[in-house]
Amino acid sequence: MGEIKDAMKAKDEAALRGLRAIKAEIIKAKTEPGAGGSISAEAELKMLQKMVKQRKDALEIYQQQNRADLAKKEQEEITLIEKFLPKQMDEAELKNALSRIIAETGASSSADMGKVMSVATKQLAGKADGKAISTAVKELLSR
């Protein structure tokens, strides 16, 4: 990771903290039993998404507790980790993709949500947050 070296030279504490967290998670994943010393791109993507979700949850808690100092650190790490994720779909793109999936699956009511979510989470992996997908599916199926 040349980025760690660059962050050290620039004395960018926020970037260094985030990059080290990513590196630690990758090493942890590679050394888990059955990993064989490597990690797939898909597993790495899921790991990064999980890291962002954890930080967003912490950010929300810090904001509720009026801990701006800690909230700022979480936001800095979120911004850094998101640089390594694919571009996220905006709301319009997400709804278009979900409308297409709903048509493909033949879903017509909220009872079909599980079927739509199953297909959507696979097709949109890394491009949209699961919570955003779920909210949009509920909205589209309730029409």
PDB file of C-alpha atoms in Angstrom:
ATOM      1  CA  MET A   1       0.000   0.000   0.000  1.00  0.00           C
ATOM      2  CA  GLY A   2       1.852   3.011  -1.297  1.00  0.00           C
ATOM      3  CA  GLU A   3      -0.962   5.148   0.083  1.00  0.00           C
ATOM      4  CA  ILE A   4       0.231   4.488   3.647  1.00  0.00           C
ATOM      5  CA  LYS A   5       3.702   5.710   2.759  1.00  0.00           C
ATOM      6  CA  ASP A   6       2.270   8.822   1.101  1.00  0.00           C
ATOM      7  CA  ALA A   7       0.059   9.527   4.132  1.00  0.00           C
ATOM      8  CA  MET A   8       3.049   9.185   6.438  1.00  0.00           C
ATOM      9  CA  LYS A   9       5.114  11.598   4.344  1.00  0.00           C
ATOM     10  CA  ALA A  10       2.232  14.086   4.236  1.00  0.00           C
ATOM     11  CA  LYS A  11       1.674  13.654   7.998  1.00  0.00           C
ATOM     12  CA  ASP A  12      -2.012  13.050   7.218  1.00  0.00           C
ATOM     13  CA  GLU A  13      -3.157  11.407  10.445  1.00  0.00           C
ATOM     14  CA  ALA A  14      -6.733  10.818   9.272  1.00  0.00           C
ATOM     15  CA  ALA A  15      -5.680   9.049   6.072  1.00  0.00           C
ATOM     16  CA  LEU A  16      -3.034   7.059   7.901  1.00  0.00           C
ATOM     17  CA  ARG A  17      -5.541   5.913  10.541  1.00  0.00           C
ATOM     18  CA  GLY A  18      -8.045   4.804   7.886  1.00  0.00           C
ATOM     19  CA  LEU A  19      -5.480   3.084   5.682  1.00  0.00           C
ATOM     20  CA  ARG A  20      -4.035   1.202   8.632  1.00  0.00           C
ATOM     21  CA  ALA A  21      -7.549   0.037   9.575  1.00  0.00           C
ATOM     22  CA  ILE A  22      -8.083  -1.249   6.016  1.00  0.00           C
ATOM     23  CA  LYS A  23      -4.697  -2.974   6.020  1.00  0.00           C
ATOM     24  CA  ALA A  24      -5.428  -4.629   9.378  1.00  0.00           C
ATOM     25  CA  GLU A  25      -8.770  -5.970   8.139  1.00  0.00           C
ATOM     26  CA  ILE A  26      -7.204  -7.335   4.948  1.00  0.00           C
ATOM     27  CA  ILE A  27      -4.441  -9.074   6.899  1.00  0.00           C
ATOM     28  CA  LYS A  28      -7.016 -10.474   9.317  1.00  0.00           C
ATOM     29  CA  ALA A  29      -9.121 -11.814   6.431  1.00  0.00           C
ATOM     30  CA  LYS A  30      -6.092 -13.358   4.701  1.00  0.00           C
ATOM     31  CA  THR A  31      -4.992 -15.190   7.833  1.00  0.00           C
ATOM     32  CA  GLU A  32      -8.388 -16.630   8.761  1.00  0.00           C
ATOM     33  CA  PRO A  33      -8.649 -20.422   8.578  1.00  0.00           C
ATOM     34  CA  GLY A  34      -9.520 -21.502   5.049  1.00  0.00           C
ATOM     35  CA  ALA A  35      -8.492 -18.213   3.432  1.00  0.00           C
ATOM     36  CA  GLY A  36      -5.283 -19.684   2.048  1.00  0.00           C
ATOM     37  CA  GLY A  37      -3.421 -16.399   2.441  1.00  0.00           C
ATOM     38  CA  SER A  38      -5.519 -14.522  -0.093  1.00  0.00           C
ATOM     39  CA  ILE A  39      -8.801 -12.650  -0.286  1.00  0.00           C
ATOM     40  CA  SER A  40     -11.139 -12.387  -3.260  1.00  0.00           C
ATOM     41  CA  ALA A  41     -12.118  -9.026  -4.701  1.00  0.00           C
ATOM     42  CA  GLU A  42     -15.730  -9.733  -3.717  1.00  0.00           C
ATOM     43  CA  ALA A  43     -14.747 -10.478  -0.098  1.00  0.00           C
ATOM     44  CA  GLU A  44     -12.608  -7.346  -0.008  1.00  0.00           C
ATOM     45  CA  LEU A  45     -15.529  -5.269  -1.279  1.00  0.00           C
ATOM     46  CA  LYS A  46     -17.847  -6.702   1.392  1.00  0.00           C
ATOM     47  CA  MET A  47     -15.205  -6.025   4.044  1.00  0.00           C
ATOM     48  CA  LEU A  48     -14.861  -2.377   2.990  1.00  0.00           C
ATOM     49  CA  GLN A  49     -18.648  -1.950   2.951  1.00  0.00           C
ATOM     50  CA  LYS A  50     -18.835  -3.415   6.450  1.00  0.00           C
ATOM     51  CA  MET A  51     -16.132  -1.016   7.633  1.00  0.00           C
ATOM     52  CA  VAL A  52     -18.074   1.957   6.251  1.00  0.00           C
ATOM     53  CA  LYS A  53     -21.296   0.728   7.866  1.00  0.00           C
ATOM     54  CA  GLN A  54     -19.579   0.323  11.246  1.00  0.00           C
ATOM     55  CA  ARG A  55     -18.211   3.836  11.036  1.00  0.00           C
ATOM     56  CA  LYS A  56     -21.562   5.291   9.981  1.00  0.00           C
ATOM     57  CA  ASP A  57     -23.200   3.619  12.977  1.00  0.00           C
ATOM     58  CA  ALA A  58     -20.512   5.030  15.278  1.00  0.00           C
ATOM     59  CA  LEU A  59     -20.832   8.449  13.631  1.00  0.00           C
ATOM     60  CA  GLU A  60     -24.563   8.485  14.320  1.00  0.00           C
ATOM     61  CA  ILE A  61     -23.988   7.620  17.984  1.00  0.00           C
ATOM     62  CA  TYR A  62     -21.284  10.282  18.375  1.00  0.00           C
ATOM     63  CA  GLN A  63     -23.540  12.894  16.791  1.00  0.00           C
ATOM     64  CA  GLN A  64     -26.369  11.990  19.179  1.00  0.00           C
ATOM     65  CA  GLN A  65     -23.962  12.359  22.102  1.00  0.00           C
ATOM     66  CA  ASN A  66     -22.631  15.703  20.782  1.00  0.00           C
ATOM     67  CA  ARG A  67     -19.095  14.301  20.444  1.00  0.00           C
ATOM     68  CA  ALA A  68     -17.969  16.353  17.447  1.00  0.00           C
ATOM     69  CA  ASP A  69     -14.330  15.348  17.942  1.00  0.00           C
ATOM     70  CA  LEU A  70     -15.052  11.625  17.613  1.00  0.00           C
ATOM     71  CA  ALA A  71     -17.687  12.164  14.911  1.00  0.00           C
ATOM     72  CA  LYS A  72     -15.121  14.041  12.818  1.00  0.00           C
ATOM     73  CA  LYS A  73     -12.685  11.104  13.006  1.00  0.00           C
ATOM     74  CA  GLU A  74     -15.365   8.645  11.923  1.00  0.00           C
ATOM     75  CA  GLN A  75     -16.395  10.882   9.000  1.00  0.00           C
ATOM     76  CA  GLU A  76     -12.769  11.192   7.868  1.00  0.00           C
ATOM     77  CA  GLU A  77     -12.392   7.408   7.855  1.00  0.00           C
ATOM     78  CA  ILE A  78     -15.698   6.930   6.001  1.00  0.00           C
ATOM     79  CA  THR A  79     -14.555   9.347   3.300  1.00  0.00           C
ATOM     80  CA  LEU A  80     -11.228   7.549   2.946  1.00  0.00           C
ATOM     81  CA  ILE A  81     -12.663   4.019   2.835  1.00  0.00           C
ATOM     82  CA  GLU A  82     -15.314   5.040   0.286  1.00  0.00           C
ATOM     83  CA  LYS A  83     -12.493   5.984  -2.114  1.00  0.00           C
ATOM     84  CA  PHE A  84     -11.752   2.260  -2.431  1.00  0.00           C
ATOM     85  CA  LEU A  85     -15.387   1.310  -3.121  1.00  0.00           C
ATOM     86  CA  PRO A  86     -17.166   1.504  -6.489  1.00  0.00           C
ATOM     87  CA  LYS A  87     -19.199   4.651  -7.112  1.00  0.00           C
ATOM     88  CA  GLN A  88     -22.512   4.375  -5.301  1.00  0.00           C
ATOM     89  CA  MET A  89     -25.734   4.688  -7.285  1.00  0.00           C
ATOM     90  CA  ASP A  90     -27.799   7.805  -6.719  1.00  0.00           C
ATOM     91  CA  GLU A  91     -31.484   7.478  -5.823  1.00  0.00           C
ATOM     92  CA  ALA A  92     -32.741   7.758  -9.422  1.00  0.00           C
ATOM     93  CA  GLU A  93     -30.286   5.131 -10.721  1.00  0.00           C
ATOM     94  CA  LEU A  94     -31.191   2.832  -7.845  1.00  0.00           C
ATOM     95  CA  LYS A  95     -34.936   3.133  -8.469  1.00  0.00           C
ATOM     96  CA  ASN A  96     -34.467   2.504 -12.219  1.00  0.00           C
ATOM     97  CA  ALA A  97     -32.422  -0.631 -11.530  1.00  0.00           C
ATOM     98  CA  LEU A  98     -34.926  -1.839  -8.939  1.00  0.00           C
ATOM     99  CA  SER A  99     -37.882  -1.184 -11.249  1.00  0.00           C
ATOM    100  CA  ARG A 100     -36.190  -3.382 -13.845  1.00  0.00           C
ATOM    101  CA  ILE A 101     -35.551  -6.121 -11.235  1.00  0.00           C
ATOM    102  CA  ILE A 102     -39.167  -5.927 -10.038  1.00  0.00           C
ATOM    103  CA  ALA A 103     -40.355  -6.360 -13.635  1.00  0.00           C
ATOM    104  CA  GLU A 104     -37.967  -9.309 -14.183  1.00  0.00           C
ATOM    105  CA  THR A 105     -39.098 -11.092 -11.023  1.00  0.00           C
ATOM    106  CA  GLY A 106     -42.784 -10.366 -11.610  1.00  0.00           C
ATOM    107  CA  ALA A 107     -43.160  -8.890  -8.132  1.00  0.00           C
ATOM    108  CA  SER A 108     -46.394  -7.043  -7.549  1.00  0.00           C
ATOM    109  CA  SER A 109     -46.791  -6.505  -3.817  1.00  0.00           C
ATOM    110  CA  SER A 110     -44.807  -6.173  -0.615  1.00  0.00           C
ATOM    111  CA  ALA A 111     -45.223  -9.934  -0.159  1.00  0.00           C
ATOM    112  CA  ASP A 112     -42.696 -10.336  -3.003  1.00  0.00           C
ATOM    113  CA  MET A 113     -40.084  -8.184  -1.264  1.00  0.00           C
ATOM    114  CA  GLY A 114     -37.860 -11.151  -0.347  1.00  0.00           C
ATOM    115  CA  LYS A 115     -37.704 -12.310  -3.957  1.00  0.00           C
ATOM    116  CA  VAL A 116     -36.778  -8.808  -5.173  1.00  0.00           C
ATOM    117  CA  MET A 117     -34.230  -8.246  -2.393  1.00  0.00           C
ATOM    118  CA  SER A 118     -32.516 -11.545  -3.179  1.00  0.00           C
ATOM    119  CA  VAL A 119     -31.935 -10.567  -6.807  1.00  0.00           C
ATOM    120  CA  ALA A 120     -31.233  -6.885  -6.053  1.00  0.00           C
ATOM    121  CA  THR A 121     -28.573  -7.491  -3.418  1.00  0.00           C
ATOM    122  CA  LYS A 122     -26.684  -9.760  -5.820  1.00  0.00           C
ATOM    123  CA  GLN A 123     -26.953  -7.473  -8.848  1.00  0.00           C
ATOM    124  CA  LEU A 124     -26.293  -4.233  -6.991  1.00  0.00           C
ATOM    125  CA  ALA A 125     -23.574  -5.498  -4.637  1.00  0.00           C
ATOM    126  CA  GLY A 126     -21.096  -2.733  -3.978  1.00  0.00           C
ATOM    127  CA  LYS A 127     -23.116  -0.180  -5.922  1.00  0.00           C
ATOM    128  CA  ALA A 128     -25.789   0.536  -3.314  1.00  0.00           C
ATOM    129  CA  ASP A 129     -26.220   0.181   0.430  1.00  0.00           C
ATOM    130  CA  GLY A 130     -28.523  -2.643   1.559  1.00  0.00           C
ATOM    131  CA  LYS A 131     -30.601  -0.245   3.641  1.00  0.00           C
ATOM    132  CA  ALA A 132     -31.117   2.056   0.644  1.00  0.00           C
ATOM    133  CA  ILE A 133     -32.100  -0.921  -1.532  1.00  0.00           C
ATOM    134  CA  SER A 134     -34.600  -2.128   1.059  1.00  0.00           C
ATOM    135  CA  THR A 135     -36.180   1.310   1.477  1.00  0.00           C
ATOM    136  CA  ALA A 136     -36.497   1.812  -2.286  1.00  0.00           C
ATOM    137  CA  VAL A 137     -37.956  -1.677  -2.826  1.00  0.00           C
ATOM    138  CA  LYS A 138     -40.590  -1.067  -0.124  1.00  0.00           C
ATOM    139  CA  GLU A 139     -41.507   2.231  -1.753  1.00  0.00           C
ATOM    140  CA  LEU A 140     -41.722   0.785  -5.265  1.00  0.00           C
ATOM    141  CA  LEU A 141     -43.752  -2.251  -4.196  1.00  0.00           C
ATOM    142  CA  SER A 142     -46.229  -0.150  -2.182  1.00  0.00           C
ATOM    143  CA  ARG A 143     -47.358   1.769  -5.267  1.00  0.00           C
TER     144      ARG A 143
END
